[in-house]
């Protein structure tokens, strides 16, 4: 597969690996075997479907950083990771383990949240005199804080989604008589027309009672006057994802629809306002959830408030009642409260934002005012 076009410039992958070395020292390992392909992309720029990476903890460890892939990617690895030693071997992880053994590395961490039991057994049986140490989430910890290149790619992904929705609305693409599936396919195609390399996930279009299903998949259900229509969608640009949800009303809203929409809108605003460096993820969730609970609908807000977004559509941190840790400046997250009345309808409003001192940076700019479409 070819690399995605990168419209924002090349990240400084060497700096990312240097930041990882600091974590390796803290975790008392001499090197890290990276097998998660998203993490390899983050650390090297390589986007092939088979790879393993060995990163050393020493300050001079860059000299021994090894990226292994197979023969399909000989040209690609040279283009995408020209600063690294490349090994060509189909059994990429096994080859990297061999190299670590040849260099008498000692304690080698592996991504225990990624490596399967069978893979680990194979590493152990391979021997090589290494002390294999389970570590989890080190690269993901780095990925939470976005650099300037990453924020620009997120911004362009959000722009593509915003533009697509604007055109869909201008063309009357959301109207009675159309099916959920027709609206979803039109919206996806428009994202491609406005710069997306891919869609972030299967687009959600949920009309009427289906809007009460948080992750409803589009069907041949027909949009009708009086329906809530919920759209949850995103664009991907150079590997970075956007995520946005808007809920519309077909025709004039009833009193209950206005009430619930205004409630979710207020909760979403409270959640966004709570985003700040040093804020606990649990407190951000509480800021939005308490608005809905005060209105007596806490039991109808059935999911977390949001999640990190970047090279994956769902990544750390999680904003939820069970959330842990605090936010740092530069973390990209979604804020997406919802209230769902089974069999009747529901509302969710979601934005992608970057945590900043003095207030979050909003990347998804489509209006969140209650909008009536005819």
CSV table of C-alpha atoms in Angstrom, one decimal:
chain,number,residue,atom,x,y,z
A,1,UNK,CA,0.0,0.0,0.0
A,2,UNK,CA,1.3,3.4,-0.8
A,3,UNK,CA,2.0,6.0,1.8
A,4,UNK,CA,-0.7,8.7,2.5
A,5,UNK,CA,0.2,12.1,1.1
A,6,UNK,CA,1.4,14.3,4.0
A,7,UNK,CA,0.2,17.9,3.3
A,8,UNK,CA,1.6,19.3,6.6
A,9,UNK,CA,5.3,18.4,6.3
A,10,UNK,CA,7.4,15.6,7.7
A,11,UNK,CA,7.3,15.1,11.5
A,12,UNK,CA,10.6,14.9,13.4
A,13,UNK,CA,10.6,11.2,14.0
A,14,UNK,CA,14.0,11.3,15.6
A,15,UNK,CA,12.6,13.6,18.3
A,16,UNK,CA,9.8,11.2,18.9
A,17,UNK,CA,12.2,8.3,19.3
A,18,UNK,CA,14.3,10.4,21.7
A,19,UNK,CA,11.2,11.1,23.8
A,20,UNK,CA,10.6,7.4,23.9
A,21,UNK,CA,14.1,6.7,25.1
A,22,UNK,CA,13.4,8.8,28.2
A,23,UNK,CA,10.5,6.5,29.0
A,24,UNK,CA,12.6,3.4,28.4
A,25,UNK,CA,15.1,4.7,31.0
A,26,UNK,CA,12.3,5.3,33.4
A,27,UNK,CA,11.0,1.8,32.9
A,28,UNK,CA,14.5,0.3,33.3
A,29,UNK,CA,14.6,-1.5,29.9
A,30,UNK,CA,17.6,-1.4,27.5
A,31,UNK,CA,15.4,-1.4,24.4
A,32,UNK,CA,11.8,-1.7,23.2
A,33,UNK,CA,10.5,-4.1,20.6
A,34,UNK,CA,7.6,-2.2,18.9
A,35,UNK,CA,5.2,-4.3,16.9
A,36,UNK,CA,2.1,-2.2,16.9
A,37,UNK,CA,2.0,-0.8,13.3
A,38,UNK,CA,0.4,2.5,14.4
A,39,UNK,CA,3.2,3.0,16.9
A,40,UNK,CA,5.8,2.1,14.3
A,41,UNK,CA,4.2,4.7,11.9
A,42,UNK,CA,4.3,7.3,14.7
A,43,UNK,CA,8.0,6.6,15.5
A,44,UNK,CA,9.3,6.2,11.9
A,45,UNK,CA,6.8,7.3,9.3
A,46,UNK,CA,6.7,3.8,7.8
A,47,UNK,CA,3.2,2.7,6.8
A,48,UNK,CA,3.6,-0.9,5.6
A,49,UNK,CA,1.5,-3.8,6.8
A,50,UNK,CA,4.4,-5.8,8.3
A,51,UNK,CA,7.1,-4.4,10.5
A,52,UNK,CA,8.9,-4.5,13.8
A,53,UNK,CA,11.1,-1.8,15.3
A,54,UNK,CA,13.8,-2.0,17.9
A,55,UNK,CA,14.5,1.3,19.8
A,56,UNK,CA,17.4,1.5,22.3
A,57,UNK,CA,17.3,3.4,25.5
A,58,UNK,CA,20.8,4.8,25.3
A,59,UNK,CA,21.5,8.4,24.2
A,60,UNK,CA,23.4,7.0,21.2
A,61,UNK,CA,20.7,4.4,20.6
A,62,UNK,CA,19.7,6.0,17.3
A,63,UNK,CA,22.7,4.3,15.8
A,64,UNK,CA,21.2,0.9,16.6
A,65,UNK,CA,17.5,1.7,15.8
A,66,UNK,CA,16.4,-1.1,13.5
A,67,UNK,CA,13.2,-1.2,11.3
A,68,UNK,CA,12.5,-4.6,9.8
A,69,UNK,CA,9.9,-5.3,7.1
A,70,UNK,CA,9.5,-7.7,4.2
A,71,UNK,CA,10.5,-7.6,0.6
A,72,UNK,CA,7.3,-6.0,-0.6
A,73,UNK,CA,8.4,-2.8,1.1
A,74,UNK,CA,12.0,-2.5,0.1
A,75,UNK,CA,11.4,0.8,-1.8
A,76,UNK,CA,8.8,2.1,0.6
A,77,UNK,CA,10.9,1.7,3.7
A,78,UNK,CA,13.8,3.5,2.0
A,79,UNK,CA,11.5,6.4,1.1
A,80,UNK,CA,9.6,6.7,4.4
A,81,UNK,CA,12.3,5.9,6.9
A,82,UNK,CA,15.6,6.9,5.1
A,83,UNK,CA,17.3,7.7,8.4
A,84,UNK,CA,17.0,4.2,9.8
A,85,UNK,CA,18.8,0.9,9.4
A,86,UNK,CA,16.3,-1.3,7.5
A,87,UNK,CA,16.3,-5.1,7.6
A,88,UNK,CA,14.3,-7.2,5.2
A,89,UNK,CA,12.8,-10.3,6.7
A,90,UNK,CA,9.3,-11.7,6.5
A,91,UNK,CA,9.5,-12.7,10.2
A,92,UNK,CA,10.1,-9.1,11.2
A,93,UNK,CA,9.7,-9.4,15.0
A,94,UNK,CA,11.8,-12.6,15.1
A,95,UNK,CA,14.6,-10.9,13.2
A,96,UNK,CA,14.6,-7.9,15.5
A,97,UNK,CA,14.8,-10.2,18.5
A,98,UNK,CA,17.8,-12.0,16.9
A,99,UNK,CA,19.5,-8.6,16.4
A,100,UNK,CA,18.9,-7.6,20.0
A,101,UNK,CA,20.4,-11.0,21.0
A,102,UNK,CA,23.5,-10.5,18.8
A,103,UNK,CA,24.0,-7.1,20.5
A,104,UNK,CA,23.6,-8.7,23.9
A,105,UNK,CA,21.0,-6.1,24.8
A,106,UNK,CA,19.8,-7.5,28.1
A,107,UNK,CA,16.4,-6.3,29.2
A,108,UNK,CA,14.1,-5.9,26.1
A,109,UNK,CA,10.6,-4.5,26.6
A,110,UNK,CA,7.8,-5.7,24.4
A,111,UNK,CA,4.3,-4.2,23.9
A,112,UNK,CA,2.4,-6.6,26.2
A,113,UNK,CA,-0.9,-5.0,25.2
A,114,UNK,CA,-0.2,-6.0,21.5
A,115,UNK,CA,1.9,-9.2,21.6
A,116,UNK,CA,-0.2,-12.4,21.7
A,117,UNK,CA,0.5,-15.3,24.0
A,118,UNK,CA,1.6,-17.4,21.1
A,119,UNK,CA,3.9,-14.6,19.8
A,120,UNK,CA,5.4,-14.2,23.3
A,121,UNK,CA,6.0,-18.0,23.5
A,122,UNK,CA,7.8,-17.8,20.2
A,123,UNK,CA,10.1,-15.0,21.4
A,124,UNK,CA,10.9,-16.9,24.6
A,125,UNK,CA,11.6,-20.1,22.7
A,126,UNK,CA,13.8,-18.2,20.3
A,127,UNK,CA,16.1,-17.5,23.3
A,128,UNK,CA,18.9,-15.2,22.3
A,129,UNK,CA,19.8,-14.6,26.0
A,130,UNK,CA,17.4,-11.7,26.4
A,131,UNK,CA,15.3,-10.8,29.4
A,132,UNK,CA,11.9,-10.0,27.8
A,133,UNK,CA,10.0,-7.5,30.0
A,134,UNK,CA,6.3,-6.7,29.5
A,135,UNK,CA,5.6,-2.9,29.1
A,136,UNK,CA,2.4,-1.4,27.9
A,137,UNK,CA,1.3,1.9,26.5
A,138,UNK,CA,4.7,3.8,26.3
A,139,UNK,CA,4.3,5.0,22.7
A,140,UNK,CA,0.6,5.6,23.3
A,141,UNK,CA,1.6,7.9,26.2
A,142,UNK,CA,3.7,10.0,23.8
A,143,UNK,CA,1.0,9.9,21.1
A,144,UNK,CA,-1.5,11.7,23.4
A,145,UNK,CA,0.2,15.1,23.0
A,146,UNK,CA,0.1,16.2,19.4
A,147,UNK,CA,2.9,18.2,17.8
A,148,UNK,CA,2.3,21.0,15.3
A,149,UNK,CA,2.3,18.7,12.3
A,150,UNK,CA,-0.3,16.4,13.9
A,151,UNK,CA,-2.6,19.3,14.8
A,152,UNK,CA,-2.5,20.6,11.3
A,153,UNK,CA,-3.4,17.2,9.9
A,154,UNK,CA,-6.3,16.9,12.4
A,155,UNK,CA,-7.4,20.4,11.4
A,156,UNK,CA,-7.4,19.4,7.7
A,157,UNK,CA,-9.3,16.2,8.5
A,158,UNK,CA,-11.9,18.2,10.4
A,159,UNK,CA,-12.1,20.8,7.6
A,160,UNK,CA,-12.9,18.0,5.1
A,161,UNK,CA,-15.7,16.7,7.3
A,162,UNK,CA,-17.1,20.2,7.9
A,163,UNK,CA,-17.1,21.1,4.2
A,164,UNK,CA,-18.7,17.8,3.2
A,165,UNK,CA,-21.6,18.3,5.7
A,166,UNK,CA,-22.1,21.9,4.5
A,167,UNK,CA,-22.4,20.8,0.9
A,168,UNK,CA,-24.8,17.9,1.9
A,169,UNK,CA,-27.1,20.4,3.6
A,170,UNK,CA,-26.9,22.9,0.8
A,171,UNK,CA,-27.9,20.3,-1.7
A,172,UNK,CA,-30.9,19.1,0.4
A,173,UNK,CA,-29.2,15.8,1.0
A,174,UNK,CA,-31.0,15.4,4.3
A,175,UNK,CA,-34.7,15.4,3.6
A,176,UNK,CA,-37.8,13.2,4.0
A,177,UNK,CA,-37.9,10.3,1.6
A,178,UNK,CA,-34.2,9.6,1.5
A,179,UNK,CA,-32.8,6.6,3.3
A,180,UNK,CA,-30.2,6.6,6.0
A,181,UNK,CA,-27.8,4.6,3.7
A,182,UNK,CA,-28.2,7.2,0.9
A,183,UNK,CA,-27.3,10.0,3.2
A,184,UNK,CA,-24.3,8.2,4.6
A,185,UNK,CA,-22.9,7.3,1.2
A,186,UNK,CA,-23.4,10.9,0.0
A,187,UNK,CA,-21.6,12.3,3.0
A,188,UNK,CA,-18.7,9.9,2.7
A,189,UNK,CA,-18.2,10.7,-1.0
A,190,UNK,CA,-18.3,14.4,-0.2
A,191,UNK,CA,-15.5,14.0,2.4
A,192,UNK,CA,-13.4,12.4,-0.4
A,193,UNK,CA,-14.2,15.4,-2.7
A,194,UNK,CA,-13.0,17.8,0.0
A,195,UNK,CA,-9.6,16.3,0.7
A,196,UNK,CA,-10.1,13.1,2.7
A,197,UNK,CA,-7.9,10.1,2.0
A,198,UNK,CA,-10.4,7.8,3.8
A,199,UNK,CA,-13.3,7.9,6.2
A,200,UNK,CA,-12.5,7.6,9.8
A,201,UNK,CA,-15.1,4.9,10.4
A,202,UNK,CA,-18.4,3.7,9.0
A,203,UNK,CA,-20.6,6.8,8.9
A,204,UNK,CA,-23.5,6.8,11.3
A,205,UNK,CA,-26.8,8.1,10.0
A,206,UNK,CA,-29.7,7.4,12.3
A,207,UNK,CA,-33.2,8.7,11.8
A,208,UNK,CA,-36.3,8.7,14.0
A,209,UNK,CA,-36.2,6.0,16.7
A,210,UNK,CA,-32.9,4.8,15.3
A,211,UNK,CA,-31.3,8.0,16.6
A,212,UNK,CA,-31.7,6.6,20.1
A,213,UNK,CA,-29.2,3.9,19.2
A,214,UNK,CA,-25.8,5.4,20.0
A,215,UNK,CA,-23.9,3.4,17.2
A,216,UNK,CA,-26.7,2.6,14.8
A,217,UNK,CA,-25.5,1.4,11.4
A,218,UNK,CA,-27.3,3.0,8.4
A,219,UNK,CA,-30.1,1.0,6.9
A,220,UNK,CA,-32.8,1.4,4.3
A,221,UNK,CA,-34.9,3.2,6.9
A,222,UNK,CA,-36.6,6.3,5.3
A,223,UNK,CA,-36.2,9.7,6.8
A,224,UNK,CA,-39.6,11.3,7.7
A,225,UNK,CA,-40.9,14.6,8.8
A,226,UNK,CA,-40.6,15.1,12.6
A,227,UNK,CA,-37.5,12.8,12.9
A,228,UNK,CA,-34.3,13.5,14.7
A,229,UNK,CA,-31.5,12.7,12.2
A,230,UNK,CA,-28.1,12.0,13.9
A,231,UNK,CA,-24.9,12.0,11.8
A,232,UNK,CA,-21.6,10.8,13.4
A,233,UNK,CA,-18.8,10.8,10.9
A,234,UNK,CA,-15.2,11.7,10.2
A,235,UNK,CA,-12.5,12.1,7.6
A,236,UNK,CA,-8.9,10.9,7.6
A,237,UNK,CA,-6.0,13.0,6.2
A,238,UNK,CA,-2.5,11.5,6.1
A,239,UNK,CA,-3.5,9.0,8.7
A,240,UNK,CA,-5.1,11.5,11.1
A,241,UNK,CA,-8.8,11.2,12.0
A,242,UNK,CA,-11.6,13.7,12.7
A,243,UNK,CA,-14.8,12.9,14.6
A,244,UNK,CA,-18.0,14.9,14.7
A,245,UNK,CA,-21.6,14.4,15.5
A,246,UNK,CA,-24.5,16.7,14.6
A,247,UNK,CA,-28.2,16.0,15.2
A,248,UNK,CA,-30.9,17.7,13.0
A,249,UNK,CA,-34.7,17.9,13.0
A,250,UNK,CA,-36.7,17.3,9.9
A,251,UNK,CA,-39.4,20.0,10.1
A,252,UNK,CA,-40.3,22.0,13.1
A,253,UNK,CA,-39.2,20.4,16.4
A,254,UNK,CA,-41.6,19.4,19.0
A,255,UNK,CA,-41.3,20.7,22.6
A,256,UNK,CA,-39.6,17.5,23.8
A,257,UNK,CA,-37.1,17.6,20.9
A,258,UNK,CA,-36.2,21.2,21.8
A,259,UNK,CA,-35.8,20.4,25.4
A,260,UNK,CA,-33.5,17.4,24.9
A,261,UNK,CA,-31.5,19.2,22.2
A,262,UNK,CA,-30.9,22.2,24.4
A,263,UNK,CA,-30.0,19.9,27.3
A,264,UNK,CA,-27.3,18.0,25.3
A,265,UNK,CA,-26.1,21.3,23.9
A,266,UNK,CA,-25.6,22.7,27.4
A,267,UNK,CA,-23.8,19.5,28.5
A,268,UNK,CA,-21.5,19.6,25.5
A,269,UNK,CA,-20.6,23.2,26.2
A,270,UNK,CA,-19.9,22.4,29.8
A,271,UNK,CA,-17.6,19.5,28.8
A,272,UNK,CA,-15.7,21.7,26.3
A,273,UNK,CA,-15.3,24.4,28.9
A,274,UNK,CA,-13.8,22.0,31.4
A,275,UNK,CA,-11.0,21.0,29.0
A,276,UNK,CA,-7.7,22.4,30.4
A,277,UNK,CA,-4.2,21.3,31.1
A,278,UNK,CA,-4.2,19.7,34.5
A,279,UNK,CA,-7.9,18.8,34.5
A,280,UNK,CA,-8.7,15.2,35.4
A,281,UNK,CA,-10.4,13.2,32.7
A,282,UNK,CA,-13.0,12.1,35.2
A,283,UNK,CA,-13.7,15.8,36.2
A,284,UNK,CA,-14.3,16.7,32.5
A,285,UNK,CA,-16.8,13.9,32.2
A,286,UNK,CA,-18.5,15.0,35.4
A,287,UNK,CA,-18.8,18.6,34.1
A,288,UNK,CA,-21.0,17.4,31.2
A,289,UNK,CA,-22.7,14.5,32.9
A,290,UNK,CA,-23.9,16.5,35.9
A,291,UNK,CA,-25.9,18.8,33.5
A,292,UNK,CA,-27.8,15.8,32.2
A,293,UNK,CA,-28.2,14.2,35.6
A,294,UNK,CA,-29.6,17.5,37.0
A,295,UNK,CA,-32.3,17.3,34.4
A,296,UNK,CA,-33.2,13.8,35.5
A,297,UNK,CA,-31.9,12.0,32.4
A,298,UNK,CA,-28.6,10.7,33.7
A,299,UNK,CA,-29.6,7.1,33.0
A,300,UNK,CA,-30.0,8.0,29.3
A,301,UNK,CA,-26.4,9.1,28.9
A,302,UNK,CA,-25.0,5.6,28.4
A,303,UNK,CA,-21.4,6.1,27.3
A,304,UNK,CA,-18.3,8.1,28.2
A,305,UNK,CA,-18.0,11.8,27.3
A,306,UNK,CA,-15.2,11.4,24.8
A,307,UNK,CA,-11.9,9.9,23.8
A,308,UNK,CA,-8.5,10.8,22.3
A,309,UNK,CA,-8.2,11.0,18.5
A,310,UNK,CA,-5.3,11.0,16.2
A,311,UNK,CA,-3.7,8.2,14.2
A,312,UNK,CA,-6.6,6.1,15.6
A,313,UNK,CA,-10.2,7.1,15.9
A,314,UNK,CA,-10.2,6.0,19.5
A,315,UNK,CA,-7.0,6.4,21.5
A,316,UNK,CA,-5.9,7.7,24.9
A,317,UNK,CA,-7.1,9.5,26.9
A,318,UNK,CA,-10.6,8.4,27.7
A,319,UNK,CA,-13.0,11.0,29.2
A,320,UNK,CA,-15.4,8.9,31.3
A,321,UNK,CA,-16.7,8.3,34.8
A,322,UNK,CA,-14.0,5.7,35.2
A,323,UNK,CA,-11.3,7.9,33.6
A,324,UNK,CA,-7.8,8.1,35.1
A,325,UNK,CA,-5.1,10.7,34.8
A,326,UNK,CA,-5.0,14.4,33.9
A,327,UNK,CA,-5.0,16.2,30.6
A,328,UNK,CA,-1.9,17.8,29.1
A,329,UNK,CA,-1.7,20.7,26.7
A,330,UNK,CA,-1.8,19.5,23.1
A,331,UNK,CA,-4.0,16.5,23.8
A,332,UNK,CA,-6.7,16.0,21.1
A,333,UNK,CA,-10.0,14.7,22.3
A,334,UNK,CA,-13.7,14.5,21.5
A,335,UNK,CA,-16.5,15.8,23.6
A,336,UNK,CA,-19.8,14.0,22.8
A,337,UNK,CA,-22.6,13.8,25.4
A,338,UNK,CA,-25.8,12.2,24.3
A,339,UNK,CA,-29.3,11.5,25.6
A,340,UNK,CA,-31.2,8.6,24.1
A,341,UNK,CA,-34.9,7.7,24.5
A,342,UNK,CA,-35.3,4.1,23.4
A,343,UNK,CA,-37.9,3.7,20.7
A,344,UNK,CA,-38.3,7.5,20.4
A,345,UNK,CA,-35.1,9.3,19.5
A,346,UNK,CA,-31.9,10.8,20.7
A,347,UNK,CA,-29.4,13.6,20.4
A,348,UNK,CA,-25.6,13.6,20.4
A,349,UNK,CA,-23.4,16.5,19.8
A,350,UNK,CA,-19.7,16.0,19.3
A,351,UNK,CA,-16.6,18.1,18.5
A,352,UNK,CA,-12.9,17.4,18.1
A,353,UNK,CA,-10.8,19.8,20.1
A,354,UNK,CA,-7.2,20.3,21.3
A,355,UNK,CA,-6.5,21.1,24.9
A,356,UNK,CA,-4.9,24.5,25.3
A,357,UNK,CA,-4.0,26.8,28.1
A,358,UNK,CA,-6.7,29.5,28.2
A,359,UNK,CA,-9.3,27.3,26.5
A,360,UNK,CA,-9.5,24.4,24.0
A,361,UNK,CA,-8.9,24.9,20.3
A,362,UNK,CA,-12.1,23.8,18.4
A,363,UNK,CA,-11.3,21.9,15.2
A,364,UNK,CA,-14.8,21.0,14.1
A,365,UNK,CA,-16.7,24.2,13.3
A,366,UNK,CA,-20.1,23.3,12.0
A,367,UNK,CA,-22.8,25.1,14.0
A,368,UNK,CA,-24.3,23.3,16.9
A,369,UNK,CA,-27.4,25.5,17.1
A,370,UNK,CA,-30.6,23.6,16.8
A,371,UNK,CA,-31.0,23.3,13.0
A,372,UNK,CA,-34.3,22.5,11.2
A,373,UNK,CA,-34.0,20.9,7.8
A,374,UNK,CA,-36.9,20.6,5.4
